[in-house]
PDB file of C-alpha atoms in Angstrom:
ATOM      1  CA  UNK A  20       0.000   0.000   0.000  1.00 84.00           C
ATOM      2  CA  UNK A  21       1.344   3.240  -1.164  1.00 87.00           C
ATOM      3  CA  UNK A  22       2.295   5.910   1.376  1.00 91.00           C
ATOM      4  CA  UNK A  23      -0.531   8.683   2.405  1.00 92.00           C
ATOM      5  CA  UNK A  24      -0.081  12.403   0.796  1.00 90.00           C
ATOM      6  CA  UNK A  25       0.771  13.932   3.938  1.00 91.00           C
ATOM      7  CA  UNK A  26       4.070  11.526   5.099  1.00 92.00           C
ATOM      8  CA  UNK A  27       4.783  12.021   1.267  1.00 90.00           C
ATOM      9  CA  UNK A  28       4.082  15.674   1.659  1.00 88.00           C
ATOM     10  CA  UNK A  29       6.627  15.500   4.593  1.00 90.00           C
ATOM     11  CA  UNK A  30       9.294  13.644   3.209  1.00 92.00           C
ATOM     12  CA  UNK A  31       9.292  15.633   0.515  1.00 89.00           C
ATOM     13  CA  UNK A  32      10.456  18.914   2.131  1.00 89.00           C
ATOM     14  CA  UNK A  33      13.513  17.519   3.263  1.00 89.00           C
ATOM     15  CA  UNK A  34      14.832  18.039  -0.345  1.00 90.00           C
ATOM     16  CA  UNK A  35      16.191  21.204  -0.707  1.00 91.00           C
ATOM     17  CA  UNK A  36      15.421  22.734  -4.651  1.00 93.00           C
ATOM     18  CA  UNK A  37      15.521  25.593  -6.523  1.00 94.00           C
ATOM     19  CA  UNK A  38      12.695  27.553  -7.719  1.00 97.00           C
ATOM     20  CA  UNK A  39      11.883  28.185 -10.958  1.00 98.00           C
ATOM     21  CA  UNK A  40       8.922  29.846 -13.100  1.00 98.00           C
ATOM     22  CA  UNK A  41       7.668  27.509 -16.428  1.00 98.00           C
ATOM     23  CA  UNK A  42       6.033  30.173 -18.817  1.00 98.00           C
ATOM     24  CA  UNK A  43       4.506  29.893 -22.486  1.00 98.00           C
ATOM     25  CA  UNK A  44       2.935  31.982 -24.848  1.00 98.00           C
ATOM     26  CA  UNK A  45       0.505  30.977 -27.230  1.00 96.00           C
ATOM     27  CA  UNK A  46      -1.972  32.665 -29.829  1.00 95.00           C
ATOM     28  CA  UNK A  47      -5.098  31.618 -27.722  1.00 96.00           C
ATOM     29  CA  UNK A  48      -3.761  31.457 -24.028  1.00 96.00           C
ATOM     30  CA  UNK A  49      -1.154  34.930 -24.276  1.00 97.00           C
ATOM     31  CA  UNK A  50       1.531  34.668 -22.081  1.00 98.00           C
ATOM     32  CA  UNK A  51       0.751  32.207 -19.063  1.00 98.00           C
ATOM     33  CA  UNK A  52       3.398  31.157 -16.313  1.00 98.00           C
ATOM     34  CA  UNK A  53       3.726  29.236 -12.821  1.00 97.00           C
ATOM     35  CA  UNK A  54       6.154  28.630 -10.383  1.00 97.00           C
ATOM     36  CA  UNK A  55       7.270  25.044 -10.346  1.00 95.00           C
ATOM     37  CA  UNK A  56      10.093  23.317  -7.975  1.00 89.00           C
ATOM     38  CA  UNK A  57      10.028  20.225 -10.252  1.00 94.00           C
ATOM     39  CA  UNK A  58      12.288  20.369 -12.519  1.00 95.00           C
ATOM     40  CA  UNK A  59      15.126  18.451 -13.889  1.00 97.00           C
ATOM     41  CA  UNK A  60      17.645  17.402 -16.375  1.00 97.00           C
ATOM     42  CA  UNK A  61      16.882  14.312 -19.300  1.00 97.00           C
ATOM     43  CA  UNK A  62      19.456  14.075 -21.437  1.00 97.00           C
ATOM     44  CA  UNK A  63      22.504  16.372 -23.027  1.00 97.00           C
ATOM     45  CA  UNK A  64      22.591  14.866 -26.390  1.00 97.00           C
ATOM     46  CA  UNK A  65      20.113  15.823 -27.274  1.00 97.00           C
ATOM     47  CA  UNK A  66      19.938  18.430 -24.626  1.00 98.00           C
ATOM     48  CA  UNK A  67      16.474  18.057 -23.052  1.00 98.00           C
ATOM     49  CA  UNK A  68      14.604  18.838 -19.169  1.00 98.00           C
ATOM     50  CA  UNK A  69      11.752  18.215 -17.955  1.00 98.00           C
ATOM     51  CA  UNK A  70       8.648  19.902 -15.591  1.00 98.00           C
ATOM     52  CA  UNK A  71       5.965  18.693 -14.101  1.00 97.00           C
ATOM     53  CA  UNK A  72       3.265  20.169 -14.363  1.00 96.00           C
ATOM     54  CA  UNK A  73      -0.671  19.494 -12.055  1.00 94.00           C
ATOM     55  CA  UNK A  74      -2.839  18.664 -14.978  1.00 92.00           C
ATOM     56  CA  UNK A  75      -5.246  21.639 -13.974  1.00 92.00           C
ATOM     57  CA  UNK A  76      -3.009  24.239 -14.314  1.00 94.00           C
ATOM     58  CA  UNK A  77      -4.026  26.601 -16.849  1.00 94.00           C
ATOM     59  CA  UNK A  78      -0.207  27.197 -17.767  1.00 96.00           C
ATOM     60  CA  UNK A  79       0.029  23.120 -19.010  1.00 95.00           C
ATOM     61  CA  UNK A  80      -3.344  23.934 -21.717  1.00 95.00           C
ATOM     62  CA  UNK A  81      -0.976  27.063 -22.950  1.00 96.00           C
ATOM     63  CA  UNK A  82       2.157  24.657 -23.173  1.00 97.00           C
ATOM     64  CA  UNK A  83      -0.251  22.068 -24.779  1.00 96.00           C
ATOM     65  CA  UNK A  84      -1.427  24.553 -27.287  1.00 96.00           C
ATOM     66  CA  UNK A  85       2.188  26.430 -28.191  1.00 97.00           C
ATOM     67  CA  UNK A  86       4.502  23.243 -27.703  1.00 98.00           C
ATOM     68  CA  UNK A  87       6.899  25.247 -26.352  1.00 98.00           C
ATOM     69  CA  UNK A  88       7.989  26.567 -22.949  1.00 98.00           C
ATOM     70  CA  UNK A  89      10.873  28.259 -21.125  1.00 98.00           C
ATOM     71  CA  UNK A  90      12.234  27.629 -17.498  1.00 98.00           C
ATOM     72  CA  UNK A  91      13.505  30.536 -15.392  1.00 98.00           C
ATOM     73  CA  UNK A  92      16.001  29.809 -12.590  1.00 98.00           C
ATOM     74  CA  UNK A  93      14.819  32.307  -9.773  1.00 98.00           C
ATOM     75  CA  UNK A  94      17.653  34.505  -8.185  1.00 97.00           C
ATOM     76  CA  UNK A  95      17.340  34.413  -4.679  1.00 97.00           C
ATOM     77  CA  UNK A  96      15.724  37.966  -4.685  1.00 96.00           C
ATOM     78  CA  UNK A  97      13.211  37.038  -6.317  1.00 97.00           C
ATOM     79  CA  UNK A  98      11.524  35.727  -3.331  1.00 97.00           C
ATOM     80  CA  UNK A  99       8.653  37.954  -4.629  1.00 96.00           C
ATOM     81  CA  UNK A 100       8.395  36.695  -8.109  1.00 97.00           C
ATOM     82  CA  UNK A 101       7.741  33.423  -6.636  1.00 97.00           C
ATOM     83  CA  UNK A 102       4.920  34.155  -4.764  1.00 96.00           C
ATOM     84  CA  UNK A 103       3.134  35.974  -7.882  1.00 96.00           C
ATOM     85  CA  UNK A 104       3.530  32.561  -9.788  1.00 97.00           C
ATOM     86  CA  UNK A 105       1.697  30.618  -7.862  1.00 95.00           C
ATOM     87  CA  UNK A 106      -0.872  31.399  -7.444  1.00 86.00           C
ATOM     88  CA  UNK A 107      -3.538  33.884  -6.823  1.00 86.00           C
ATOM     89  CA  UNK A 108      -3.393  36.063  -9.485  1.00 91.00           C
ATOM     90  CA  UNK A 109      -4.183  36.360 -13.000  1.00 94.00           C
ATOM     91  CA  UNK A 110      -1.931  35.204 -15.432  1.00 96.00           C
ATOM     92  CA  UNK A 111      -1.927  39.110 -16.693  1.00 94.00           C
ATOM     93  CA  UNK A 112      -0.701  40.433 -13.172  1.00 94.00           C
ATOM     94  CA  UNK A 113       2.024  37.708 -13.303  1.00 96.00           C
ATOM     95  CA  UNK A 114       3.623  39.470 -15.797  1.00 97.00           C
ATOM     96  CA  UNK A 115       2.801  43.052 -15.473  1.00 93.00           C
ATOM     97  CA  UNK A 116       5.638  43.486 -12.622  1.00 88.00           C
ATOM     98  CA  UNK A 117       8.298  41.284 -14.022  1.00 95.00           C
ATOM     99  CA  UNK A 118      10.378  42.338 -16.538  1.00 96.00           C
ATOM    100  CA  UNK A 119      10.467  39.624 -19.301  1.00 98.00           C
ATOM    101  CA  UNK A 120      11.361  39.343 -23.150  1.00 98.00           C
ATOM    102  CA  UNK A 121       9.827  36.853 -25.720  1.00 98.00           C
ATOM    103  CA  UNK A 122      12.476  34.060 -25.999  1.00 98.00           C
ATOM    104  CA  UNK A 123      13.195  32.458 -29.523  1.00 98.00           C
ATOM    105  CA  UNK A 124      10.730  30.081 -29.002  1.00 98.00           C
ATOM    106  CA  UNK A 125       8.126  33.076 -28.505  1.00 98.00           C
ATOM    107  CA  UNK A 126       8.132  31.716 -24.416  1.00 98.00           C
ATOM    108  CA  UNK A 127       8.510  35.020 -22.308  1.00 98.00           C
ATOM    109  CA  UNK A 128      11.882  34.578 -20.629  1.00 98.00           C
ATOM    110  CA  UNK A 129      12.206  36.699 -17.270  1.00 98.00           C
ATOM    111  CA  UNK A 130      14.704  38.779 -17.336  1.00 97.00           C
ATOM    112  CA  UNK A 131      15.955  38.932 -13.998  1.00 97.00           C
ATOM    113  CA  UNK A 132      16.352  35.049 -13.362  1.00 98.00           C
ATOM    114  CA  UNK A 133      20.195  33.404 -12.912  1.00 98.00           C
ATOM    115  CA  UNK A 134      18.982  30.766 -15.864  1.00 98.00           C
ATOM    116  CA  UNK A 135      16.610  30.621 -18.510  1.00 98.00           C
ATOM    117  CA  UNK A 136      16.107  27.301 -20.700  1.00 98.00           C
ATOM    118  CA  UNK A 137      14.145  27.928 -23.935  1.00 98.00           C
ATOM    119  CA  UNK A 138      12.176  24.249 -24.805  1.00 98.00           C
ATOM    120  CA  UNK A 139      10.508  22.741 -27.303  1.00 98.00           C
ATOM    121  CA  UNK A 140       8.145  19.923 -26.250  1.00 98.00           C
ATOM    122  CA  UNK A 141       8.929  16.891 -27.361  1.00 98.00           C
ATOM    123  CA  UNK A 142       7.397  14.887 -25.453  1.00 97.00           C
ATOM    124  CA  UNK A 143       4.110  14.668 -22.701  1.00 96.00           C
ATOM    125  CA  UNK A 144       3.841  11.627 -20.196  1.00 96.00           C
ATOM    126  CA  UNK A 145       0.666  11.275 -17.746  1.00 95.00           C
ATOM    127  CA  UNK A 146       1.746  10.404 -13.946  1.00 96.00           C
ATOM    128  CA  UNK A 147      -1.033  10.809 -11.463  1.00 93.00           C
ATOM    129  CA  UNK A 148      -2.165  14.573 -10.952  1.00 93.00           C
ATOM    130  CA  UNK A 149       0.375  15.674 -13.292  1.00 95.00           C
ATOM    131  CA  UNK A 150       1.805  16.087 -16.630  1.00 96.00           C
ATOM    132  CA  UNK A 151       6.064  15.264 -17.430  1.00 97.00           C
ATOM    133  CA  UNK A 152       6.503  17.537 -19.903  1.00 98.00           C
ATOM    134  CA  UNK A 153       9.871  16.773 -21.841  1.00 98.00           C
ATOM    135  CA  UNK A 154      11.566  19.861 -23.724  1.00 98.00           C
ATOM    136  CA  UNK A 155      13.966  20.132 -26.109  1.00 98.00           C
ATOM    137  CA  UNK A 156      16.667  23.200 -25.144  1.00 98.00           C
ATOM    138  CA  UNK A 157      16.583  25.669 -28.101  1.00 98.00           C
ATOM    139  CA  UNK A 158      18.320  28.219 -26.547  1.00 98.00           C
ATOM    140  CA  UNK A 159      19.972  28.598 -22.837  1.00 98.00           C
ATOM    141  CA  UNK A 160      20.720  32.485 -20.977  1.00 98.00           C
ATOM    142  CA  UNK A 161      23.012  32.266 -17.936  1.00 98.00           C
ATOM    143  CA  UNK A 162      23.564  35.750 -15.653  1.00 98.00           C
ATOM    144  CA  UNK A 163      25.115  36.244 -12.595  1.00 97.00           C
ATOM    145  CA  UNK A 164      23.848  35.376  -9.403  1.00 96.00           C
ATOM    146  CA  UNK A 165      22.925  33.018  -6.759  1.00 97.00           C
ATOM    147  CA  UNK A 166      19.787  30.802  -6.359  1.00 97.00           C
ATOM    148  CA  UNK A 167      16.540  31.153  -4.629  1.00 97.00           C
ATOM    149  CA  UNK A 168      16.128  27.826  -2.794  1.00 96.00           C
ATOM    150  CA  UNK A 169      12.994  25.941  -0.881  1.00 95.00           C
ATOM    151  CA  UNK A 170      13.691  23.635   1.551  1.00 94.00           C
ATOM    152  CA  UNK A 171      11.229  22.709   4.336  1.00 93.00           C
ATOM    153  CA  UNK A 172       8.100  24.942   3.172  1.00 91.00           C
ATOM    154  CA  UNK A 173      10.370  28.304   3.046  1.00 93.00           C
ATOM    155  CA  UNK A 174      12.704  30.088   1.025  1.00 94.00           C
ATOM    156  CA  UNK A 175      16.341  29.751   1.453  1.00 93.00           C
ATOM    157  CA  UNK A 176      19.483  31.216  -0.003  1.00 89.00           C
ATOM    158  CA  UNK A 177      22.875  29.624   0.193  1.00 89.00           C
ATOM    159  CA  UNK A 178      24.939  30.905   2.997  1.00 83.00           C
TER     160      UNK A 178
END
């Protein structure tokens, strides 16, 4: 018998990760984004990630519609940015505070974050509640910085 959601909930904490923001832009959905902590590598030849994504979220039916997405590394002052991404707000007073640019797969990229990863889709798995979206890196922006982190239901910064 599989675990319950809260001990998974709980274990889960203990893994520090950085925070990132998944954003898309399509013709019917504009530009949609949401903060997402999971996140992770595939493959470097060909160079690929992947997000998951809760199958409700309004920002997976953009993805779904533009097959393509970018992935923005939070700095760790952008503390604030994080909290506007998930949740709460419309997807139009996500972005109308956070300076962003149309990447070259037409996916805003945000400006301000240490890392931005510019994806195709190329591929869309079902597991559970959510969505593995696999991307294809098209283009990759590094700037200076250090990492937001969340560990333990807060926001942390390395020391």
């Amino acid at each position: 018998m599989p675990v319950n959601a809260d001990d998974f909930k709980k274990a889960l904490q203990q893994w520090a990760s950085g925070v990132t923001v998944v954003t898309t832009q399509s013709e019917k959905f504009g530009v949609q984004g949401m903060t997402v902590t999971a996140f992770s590598s595939v493959s470097v030849n060909p160079p690929q990630i992947l997000v998951c994504i809760n199958d409700s979220a309004d920002t997976g039916t953009g993805i779904e519609e533009s097959r393509c997405f970018a992935v923005n590394v939070l700095n760790s002052e952008q503390q604030g940015v994080s909290n506007q991404f998930a949740g709460g707000s419309s997807q139009k007073e996500r972005f109308e505070n956070t300076a962003w640019e149309p990447g070259i797969t037409g996916s805003p990229i945000l400006t301000d974050s240490i890392v931005s990863l510019d994806c195709r889709v190329v591929e869309k798995v079902r597991a559970g509640t959510h969505w593995i979206i696999i991307g294809e890196v098209q283009d990759t922006i590094c700037r200076p910085g250090n990492p937001l982190l969340y560990y333990c239901g807060n926001y942390r910064q390395l020391a």
